[in-house]
PDB file of C-alpha atoms in Angstrom:
ATOM      1  CA  GLU N1483       0.063   0.014   0.209  1.00 81.00           C
ATOM      2  CA  ALA N1484       1.019   3.538  -1.079  1.00 79.00           C
ATOM      3  CA  GLN N1485       1.678   5.599   2.123  1.00 92.00           C
ATOM      4  CA  VAL N1486       3.711   7.946   3.725  1.00 96.00           C
ATOM      5  CA  THR N1487       4.579   7.140   7.543  1.00 96.00           C
ATOM      6  CA  GLN N1488       5.204   8.875  10.387  1.00 97.00           C
ATOM      7  CA  ASN N1489       6.183   8.295  13.899  1.00 97.00           C
ATOM      8  CA  PRO N1490       5.351   9.046  16.684  1.00 96.00           C
ATOM      9  CA  ARG N1491       2.129   9.690  16.054  1.00 95.00           C
ATOM     10  CA  TYR N1492       1.781  11.675  19.583  1.00 96.00           C
ATOM     11  CA  LEU N1493       4.327  12.657  22.205  1.00 96.00           C
ATOM     12  CA  ILE N1494       4.572  14.952  24.890  1.00 96.00           C
ATOM     13  CA  THR N1495       8.307  16.079  25.671  1.00 94.00           C
ATOM     14  CA  VAL N1496      10.092  18.646  28.120  1.00 94.00           C
ATOM     15  CA  THR N1497      11.522  22.106  26.482  1.00 95.00           C
ATOM     16  CA  GLY N1498      15.423  21.357  25.133  1.00 94.00           C
ATOM     17  CA  LYS N1499      15.269  17.899  25.029  1.00 95.00           C
ATOM     18  CA  LYS N1500      16.159  17.044  21.082  1.00 96.00           C
ATOM     19  CA  LEU N1501      13.707  15.086  19.299  1.00 96.00           C
ATOM     20  CA  THR N1502      13.548  13.307  15.745  1.00 97.00           C
ATOM     21  CA  VAL N1503       9.803  12.807  13.723  1.00 98.00           C
ATOM     22  CA  THR N1504      10.560  10.572  11.531  1.00 98.00           C
ATOM     23  CA  CYS N1505       8.953  10.176   7.944  1.00 98.00           C
ATOM     24  CA  SER N1506       9.147   7.388   5.160  1.00 97.00           C
ATOM     25  CA  GLN N1507       7.481   7.159   1.960  1.00 96.00           C
ATOM     26  CA  ASN N1508       7.212   4.021   0.038  1.00 95.00           C
ATOM     27  CA  MET N1509       6.302   5.740  -3.691  1.00 92.00           C
ATOM     28  CA  ASN N1510       9.943   6.615  -4.681  1.00 92.00           C
ATOM     29  CA  HIS N1511       8.571  10.119  -4.630  1.00 90.00           C
ATOM     30  CA  GLU N1512      11.432  12.528  -5.123  1.00 87.00           C
ATOM     31  CA  TYR N1513       9.657  15.831  -3.278  1.00 87.00           C
ATOM     32  CA  MET N1514       9.050  15.347   0.565  1.00 92.00           C
ATOM     33  CA  SER N1515       7.766  18.080   2.700  1.00 93.00           C
ATOM     34  CA  TRP N1516       7.068  19.074   6.256  1.00 96.00           C
ATOM     35  CA  TYR N1517       4.210  21.257   7.117  1.00 96.00           C
ATOM     36  CA  ARG N1518       3.137  22.330  10.788  1.00 97.00           C
ATOM     37  CA  GLN N1519      -0.803  23.111  11.435  1.00 96.00           C
ATOM     38  CA  ASP N1520      -1.763  25.473  13.951  1.00 94.00           C
ATOM     39  CA  PRO N1521      -5.427  26.531  14.859  1.00 89.00           C
ATOM     40  CA  GLY N1522      -6.550  29.395  12.699  1.00 85.00           C
ATOM     41  CA  LEU N1523      -3.068  29.261  10.590  1.00 88.00           C
ATOM     42  CA  GLY N1524      -3.775  26.494   8.101  1.00 89.00           C
ATOM     43  CA  LEU N1525      -0.779  24.478   7.245  1.00 92.00           C
ATOM     44  CA  ARG N1526       2.670  26.531   6.955  1.00 93.00           C
ATOM     45  CA  GLN N1527       5.635  24.580   5.454  1.00 92.00           C
ATOM     46  CA  ILE N1528       8.569  24.239   7.383  1.00 95.00           C
ATOM     47  CA  TYR N1529      11.255  22.668   5.079  1.00 94.00           C
ATOM     48  CA  TYR N1530      10.907  20.716   1.672  1.00 91.00           C
ATOM     49  CA  SER N1531      13.521  18.449  -0.229  1.00 91.00           C
ATOM     50  CA  MET N1532      13.783  18.245  -4.368  1.00 85.00           C
ATOM     51  CA  ASN N1533      15.663  14.955  -4.052  1.00 87.00           C
ATOM     52  CA  VAL N1534      18.082  13.200  -2.233  1.00 92.00           C
ATOM     53  CA  GLU N1535      20.585  15.949  -0.470  1.00 93.00           C
ATOM     54  CA  VAL N1536      18.839  18.645  -1.624  1.00 90.00           C
ATOM     55  CA  THR N1537      16.755  20.643   0.859  1.00 92.00           C
ATOM     56  CA  ASP N1538      15.218  24.056   1.635  1.00 90.00           C
ATOM     57  CA  LYS N1539      13.566  26.197   3.736  1.00 91.00           C
ATOM     58  CA  GLY N1540       9.815  26.854   3.920  1.00 89.00           C
ATOM     59  CA  ASP N1541       8.212  29.644   5.480  1.00 89.00           C
ATOM     60  CA  VAL N1542       8.939  28.655   9.089  1.00 94.00           C
ATOM     61  CA  PRO N1543      12.201  26.857   9.645  1.00 96.00           C
ATOM     62  CA  GLU N1544      13.419  28.447  12.629  1.00 96.00           C
ATOM     63  CA  GLY N1545      13.939  25.652  15.082  1.00 96.00           C
ATOM     64  CA  TYR N1546      13.683  22.960  12.681  1.00 98.00           C
ATOM     65  CA  LYS N1547      16.418  21.002  10.758  1.00 97.00           C
ATOM     66  CA  VAL N1548      16.096  18.082   8.363  1.00 97.00           C
ATOM     67  CA  SER N1549      17.950  15.999   6.557  1.00 96.00           C
ATOM     68  CA  ARG N1550      17.650  13.950   3.178  1.00 96.00           C
ATOM     69  CA  LYS N1551      20.285  10.762   2.938  1.00 97.00           C
ATOM     70  CA  GLU N1552      17.620   8.613   1.219  1.00 96.00           C
ATOM     71  CA  LYS N1553      14.750   8.787  -0.737  1.00 95.00           C
ATOM     72  CA  ARG N1554      12.502   7.499   1.267  1.00 96.00           C
ATOM     73  CA  ASN N1555      13.576   9.373   4.187  1.00 97.00           C
ATOM     74  CA  PHE N1556      13.169  12.626   5.331  1.00 98.00           C
ATOM     75  CA  PRO N1557      13.208  13.181   9.281  1.00 98.00           C
ATOM     76  CA  LEU N1558      12.389  16.231  11.155  1.00 98.00           C
ATOM     77  CA  ILE N1559      14.706  17.527  13.827  1.00 98.00           C
ATOM     78  CA  LEU N1560      14.053  19.671  17.048  1.00 97.00           C
ATOM     79  CA  GLU N1561      17.412  20.289  18.509  1.00 94.00           C
ATOM     80  CA  SER N1562      16.018  22.235  21.347  1.00 96.00           C
ATOM     81  CA  PRO N1563      12.097  22.319  21.463  1.00 96.00           C
ATOM     82  CA  SER N1564      10.448  25.096  22.669  1.00 96.00           C
ATOM     83  CA  PRO N1565       6.645  25.491  23.907  1.00 96.00           C
ATOM     84  CA  ASN N1566       5.900  27.497  20.668  1.00 96.00           C
ATOM     85  CA  GLN N1567       6.399  24.721  18.443  1.00 97.00           C
ATOM     86  CA  THR N1568       3.542  22.436  20.092  1.00 97.00           C
ATOM     87  CA  SER N1569       1.853  21.644  16.933  1.00 97.00           C
ATOM     88  CA  LEU N1570       0.765  18.897  14.217  1.00 97.00           C
ATOM     89  CA  TYR N1571       3.313  17.966  12.079  1.00 97.00           C
ATOM     90  CA  PHE N1572       2.455  16.897   8.961  1.00 97.00           C
ATOM     91  CA  CYS N1573       5.038  15.058   6.533  1.00 96.00           C
ATOM     92  CA  ALA N1574       3.889  15.194   2.549  1.00 93.00           C
ATOM     93  CA  SER N1575       5.440  13.048  -0.268  1.00 91.00           C
ATOM     94  CA  SER N1576       4.589  13.867  -4.163  1.00 85.00           C
ATOM     95  CA  PRO N1577       6.437  12.688  -7.756  1.00 81.00           C
ATOM     96  CA  LYS N1578       8.826  15.482  -8.728  1.00 70.00           C
ATOM     97  CA  ALA N1579       7.443  18.012 -10.694  1.00 59.00           C
ATOM     98  CA  ALA N1580       9.801  17.858 -14.026  1.00 52.00           C
ATOM     99  CA  HIS N1581       7.384  19.193 -16.446  1.00 53.00           C
ATOM    100  CA  SER N1582       3.884  20.389 -16.634  1.00 51.00           C
ATOM    101  CA  ALA N1583       2.434  17.441 -17.034  1.00 49.00           C
ATOM    102  CA  THR N1584       3.231  15.944 -13.187  1.00 51.00           C
ATOM    103  CA  ILE N1585       2.425  19.308 -11.652  1.00 58.00           C
ATOM    104  CA  ASN N1586      -1.545  17.623 -10.867  1.00 62.00           C
ATOM    105  CA  GLN N1587       0.449  15.208  -8.865  1.00 71.00           C
ATOM    106  CA  PRO N1588      -1.742  15.809  -5.285  1.00 78.00           C
ATOM    107  CA  GLN N1589       0.994  15.308  -2.125  1.00 84.00           C
ATOM    108  CA  HIS N1590       0.598  12.246  -0.263  1.00 89.00           C
ATOM    109  CA  PHE N1591      -0.014  13.170   3.777  1.00 93.00           C
ATOM    110  CA  GLY N1592       1.459  11.067   6.536  1.00 95.00           C
ATOM    111  CA  ASP N1593      -1.048  10.777   9.263  1.00 94.00           C
ATOM    112  CA  GLY N1594       0.332  13.525  11.801  1.00 95.00           C
ATOM    113  CA  THR N1595       2.388  14.003  14.673  1.00 97.00           C
ATOM    114  CA  ARG N1596       1.059  15.701  17.302  1.00 96.00           C
ATOM    115  CA  LEU N1597       3.570  17.252  19.150  1.00 97.00           C
ATOM    116  CA  SER N1598       3.116  18.902  23.105  1.00 97.00           C
ATOM    117  CA  ILE N1599       6.406  20.598  24.501  1.00 96.00           C
ATOM    118  CA  LEU N1600       6.021  21.204  28.144  1.00 95.00           C
TER     119      LEU N1600
ATOM    120  CA  ALA P 588       1.809  37.942   1.534  1.00 58.00           C
ATOM    121  CA  GLN P 589      -0.833  35.211   1.990  1.00 60.00           C
ATOM    122  CA  LYS P 590      -1.105  33.408  -1.457  1.00 90.00           C
ATOM    123  CA  ILE P 591      -4.838  31.613  -0.383  1.00 94.00           C
ATOM    124  CA  THR P 592      -7.635  33.593   1.295  1.00 95.00           C
ATOM    125  CA  GLN P 593     -10.290  31.426   2.643  1.00 96.00           C
ATOM    126  CA  THR P 594     -12.956  33.852   3.854  1.00 95.00           C
ATOM    127  CA  GLN P 595     -15.002  31.796   5.594  1.00 96.00           C
ATOM    128  CA  PRO P 596     -13.910  30.285   9.121  1.00 94.00           C
ATOM    129  CA  GLY P 597     -17.294  28.242   9.612  1.00 96.00           C
ATOM    130  CA  MET P 598     -19.851  27.363   7.360  1.00 96.00           C
ATOM    131  CA  PHE P 599     -23.415  25.334   8.038  1.00 97.00           C
ATOM    132  CA  VAL P 600     -24.928  23.510   5.635  1.00 97.00           C
ATOM    133  CA  GLN P 601     -28.180  21.123   6.026  1.00 97.00           C
ATOM    134  CA  GLU P 602     -27.581  17.571   4.591  1.00 97.00           C
ATOM    135  CA  LYS P 603     -28.729  16.762   0.939  1.00 97.00           C
ATOM    136  CA  GLU P 604     -27.796  20.376   0.372  1.00 97.00           C
ATOM    137  CA  ALA P 605     -24.984  21.977  -1.524  1.00 97.00           C
ATOM    138  CA  VAL P 606     -22.244  24.348  -0.185  1.00 97.00           C
ATOM    139  CA  THR P 607     -19.883  26.425  -1.549  1.00 98.00           C
ATOM    140  CA  LEU P 608     -16.486  27.163   0.033  1.00 98.00           C
ATOM    141  CA  ASP P 609     -14.580  29.855  -0.993  1.00 98.00           C
ATOM    142  CA  CYS P 610     -11.066  30.106  -1.879  1.00 98.00           C
ATOM    143  CA  THR P 611      -9.317  33.245  -3.887  1.00 97.00           C
ATOM    144  CA  TYR P 612      -5.426  33.144  -4.693  1.00 96.00           C
ATOM    145  CA  ASP P 613      -2.813  35.396  -5.505  1.00 94.00           C
ATOM    146  CA  THR P 614       0.004  34.628  -7.704  1.00 90.00           C
ATOM    147  CA  SER P 615       1.349  36.290 -11.090  1.00 87.00           C
ATOM    148  CA  ASP P 616       2.745  33.017 -12.450  1.00 84.00           C
ATOM    149  CA  PRO P 617       0.385  32.027 -15.258  1.00 85.00           C
ATOM    150  CA  SER P 618       1.332  28.274 -14.500  1.00 83.00           C
ATOM    151  CA  TYR P 619      -0.188  27.180 -11.143  1.00 86.00           C
ATOM    152  CA  GLY P 620      -2.221  24.464  -9.690  1.00 88.00           C
ATOM    153  CA  LEU P 621      -4.993  24.731  -7.332  1.00 92.00           C
ATOM    154  CA  PHE P 622      -5.771  22.038  -5.285  1.00 93.00           C
ATOM    155  CA  TRP P 623      -8.821  21.131  -2.131  1.00 96.00           C
ATOM    156  CA  TYR P 624      -8.110  19.065   0.964  1.00 96.00           C
ATOM    157  CA  LYS P 625     -10.393  17.841   3.579  1.00 97.00           C
ATOM    158  CA  GLN P 626      -9.243  17.388   7.151  1.00 96.00           C
ATOM    159  CA  PRO P 627     -11.857  15.326   9.183  1.00 96.00           C
ATOM    160  CA  SER P 628     -11.582  15.295  13.006  1.00 94.00           C
ATOM    161  CA  SER P 629      -9.302  12.168  12.869  1.00 92.00           C
ATOM    162  CA  GLY P 630      -6.462  14.765  11.571  1.00 91.00           C
ATOM    163  CA  GLU P 631      -5.575  13.084   8.371  1.00 92.00           C
ATOM    164  CA  MET P 632      -5.092  15.177   4.757  1.00 93.00           C
ATOM    165  CA  ILE P 633      -7.399  13.761   2.378  1.00 93.00           C
ATOM    166  CA  PHE P 634      -7.052  14.987  -1.537  1.00 92.00           C
ATOM    167  CA  LEU P 635     -10.527  16.016  -2.850  1.00 95.00           C
ATOM    168  CA  ILE P 636     -10.089  17.608  -6.613  1.00 93.00           C
ATOM    169  CA  TYR P 637      -7.199  19.590  -8.313  1.00 90.00           C
ATOM    170  CA  GLN P 638      -7.597  22.275 -11.088  1.00 91.00           C
ATOM    171  CA  GLY P 639      -4.681  23.303 -13.041  1.00 88.00           C
ATOM    172  CA  SER P 640      -4.473  26.915 -14.643  1.00 88.00           C
ATOM    173  CA  TYR P 641      -4.447  26.016 -18.200  1.00 87.00           C
ATOM    174  CA  ASP P 642      -7.379  23.649 -17.828  1.00 87.00           C
ATOM    175  CA  GLN P 643     -10.509  24.647 -19.707  1.00 87.00           C
ATOM    176  CA  GLN P 644     -12.929  23.056 -17.899  1.00 92.00           C
ATOM    177  CA  ASN P 645     -14.090  23.174 -14.374  1.00 95.00           C
ATOM    178  CA  ALA P 646     -12.268  19.946 -12.452  1.00 93.00           C
ATOM    179  CA  THR P 647     -15.324  17.428 -11.010  1.00 96.00           C
ATOM    180  CA  GLU P 648     -14.660  14.160  -8.815  1.00 94.00           C
ATOM    181  CA  GLY P 649     -18.056  12.718  -7.689  1.00 96.00           C
ATOM    182  CA  ARG P 650     -20.296  15.112  -5.412  1.00 97.00           C
ATOM    183  CA  TYR P 651     -17.040  17.881  -5.890  1.00 97.00           C
ATOM    184  CA  SER P 652     -16.538  20.514  -8.274  1.00 97.00           C
ATOM    185  CA  LEU P 653     -14.388  23.281  -8.572  1.00 97.00           C
ATOM    186  CA  ASN P 654     -15.805  26.459  -9.852  1.00 96.00           C
ATOM    187  CA  PHE P 655     -12.668  28.004 -11.310  1.00 95.00           C
ATOM    188  CA  GLN P 656     -12.757  31.657 -12.312  1.00 96.00           C
ATOM    189  CA  LYS P 657      -9.515  32.769 -13.292  1.00 94.00           C
ATOM    190  CA  ALA P 658     -10.018  36.461 -13.839  1.00 94.00           C
ATOM    191  CA  ARG P 659     -11.243  36.510 -10.487  1.00 95.00           C
ATOM    192  CA  LYS P 660      -8.721  34.356  -9.068  1.00 96.00           C
ATOM    193  CA  SER P 661     -11.143  32.154  -7.261  1.00 97.00           C
ATOM    194  CA  ALA P 662     -11.268  28.303  -6.621  1.00 97.00           C
ATOM    195  CA  ASN P 663     -14.230  27.541  -5.073  1.00 98.00           C
ATOM    196  CA  LEU P 664     -15.255  24.195  -3.917  1.00 98.00           C
ATOM    197  CA  VAL P 665     -18.756  23.010  -4.202  1.00 98.00           C
ATOM    198  CA  ILE P 666     -20.087  20.208  -2.862  1.00 97.00           C
ATOM    199  CA  SER P 667     -23.394  18.591  -4.053  1.00 96.00           C
ATOM    200  CA  ALA P 668     -25.929  16.610  -1.869  1.00 95.00           C
ATOM    201  CA  SER P 669     -23.969  17.444   1.244  1.00 97.00           C
ATOM    202  CA  GLN P 670     -23.650  14.120   3.809  1.00 97.00           C
ATOM    203  CA  LEU P 671     -23.172  13.934   7.425  1.00 97.00           C
ATOM    204  CA  GLY P 672     -19.712  12.810   6.451  1.00 96.00           C
ATOM    205  CA  ASP P 673     -18.345  15.765   5.014  1.00 98.00           C
ATOM    206  CA  SER P 674     -18.354  17.592   8.161  1.00 98.00           C
ATOM    207  CA  ALA P 675     -14.532  18.554   8.387  1.00 98.00           C
ATOM    208  CA  MET P 676     -11.871  21.038   7.803  1.00 97.00           C
ATOM    209  CA  TYR P 677     -11.607  22.095   4.217  1.00 98.00           C
ATOM    210  CA  PHE P 678      -8.416  23.633   3.296  1.00 96.00           C
ATOM    211  CA  CYS P 679      -7.607  25.526  -0.814  1.00 96.00           C
ATOM    212  CA  ALA P 680      -3.688  25.025  -1.755  1.00 93.00           C
ATOM    213  CA  MET P 681      -2.071  26.506  -4.739  1.00 91.00           C
ATOM    214  CA  ASN P 682       1.670  25.486  -6.059  1.00 85.00           C
ATOM    215  CA  LEU P 683       3.825  26.818  -8.096  1.00 78.00           C
ATOM    216  CA  ARG P 684       5.179  25.782 -11.510  1.00 68.00           C
ATOM    217  CA  ALA P 685       8.051  28.406 -11.692  1.00 58.00           C
ATOM    218  CA  GLY P 686      11.550  27.833 -10.626  1.00 56.00           C
ATOM    219  CA  SER P 687      12.758  26.576  -7.398  1.00 55.00           C
ATOM    220  CA  THR P 688       8.923  26.703  -6.196  1.00 60.00           C
ATOM    221  CA  LEU P 689       7.855  23.598  -8.143  1.00 61.00           C
ATOM    222  CA  GLY P 690       6.247  21.399  -6.005  1.00 61.00           C
ATOM    223  CA  ARG P 691       5.658  23.292  -2.755  1.00 74.00           C
ATOM    224  CA  LEU P 692       1.977  23.805  -1.554  1.00 82.00           C
ATOM    225  CA  TYR P 693       0.523  27.453  -0.236  1.00 89.00           C
ATOM    226  CA  PHE P 694      -2.302  26.533   1.989  1.00 92.00           C
ATOM    227  CA  GLY P 695      -5.103  28.622   3.200  1.00 94.00           C
ATOM    228  CA  ARG P 696      -6.409  29.001   6.854  1.00 93.00           C
ATOM    229  CA  GLY P 697      -9.261  26.715   5.850  1.00 95.00           C
ATOM    230  CA  THR P 698     -13.315  26.744   6.574  1.00 97.00           C
ATOM    231  CA  GLN P 699     -14.876  24.481   8.831  1.00 97.00           C
ATOM    232  CA  LEU P 700     -17.761  22.455   7.156  1.00 98.00           C
ATOM    233  CA  THR P 701     -20.840  21.266   9.703  1.00 98.00           C
ATOM    234  CA  VAL P 702     -23.362  19.201   7.950  1.00 97.00           C
ATOM    235  CA  TRP P 703     -26.752  19.061   9.719  1.00 96.00           C
ATOM    236  CA  PRO P 704     -29.421  16.660   9.985  1.00 94.00           C
TER     237      PRO P 704
END
């Protein structure tokens, strides 16, 4: 089954304790992305990756790191989490929009990770 | 600057009626794609429908249709014959084809739809 898998689904932790949210996709997609969702703000992009070893900042990258060493995996790292990073996080993937014919490929989303930082 | 605007924080509709969820967008790129996603209370993001900027006809997928008015930069979602299971948050999103923004999705803030019996 084609899917994007995020782990953990829920996490409560404390300020300053490094954490990693994993994301894996089995569809051989080039493009992967992380979003955070906050009430009243919709989804905002944190980081995205066009392919292996290619990452770039989205709209709200502060306080986050990512890496893309393998095509299928795109972990989100919070080196020193703070309470304002409490949010619902989504990982997504899609085929590379190499040309206009693939622009209509929707992004496939993981089920989300609800993160609470005390 | 916000690229996607959803002006309706909440909408209510009676079962079996049609409902329109508004979405306006802002871009100078001639090539773009518009998407609608549904997020039920369980939290997952479900892709509903897509419209390309060069598509001549409005997109339809079952009970969902997209009312695309390019000159007005609007991409409203129409749900016909609403069902109780349509109660959810709905997000409008756009991606651009130009340069490094290829594949990036810009989301609106969402509209919470409630369908009542």
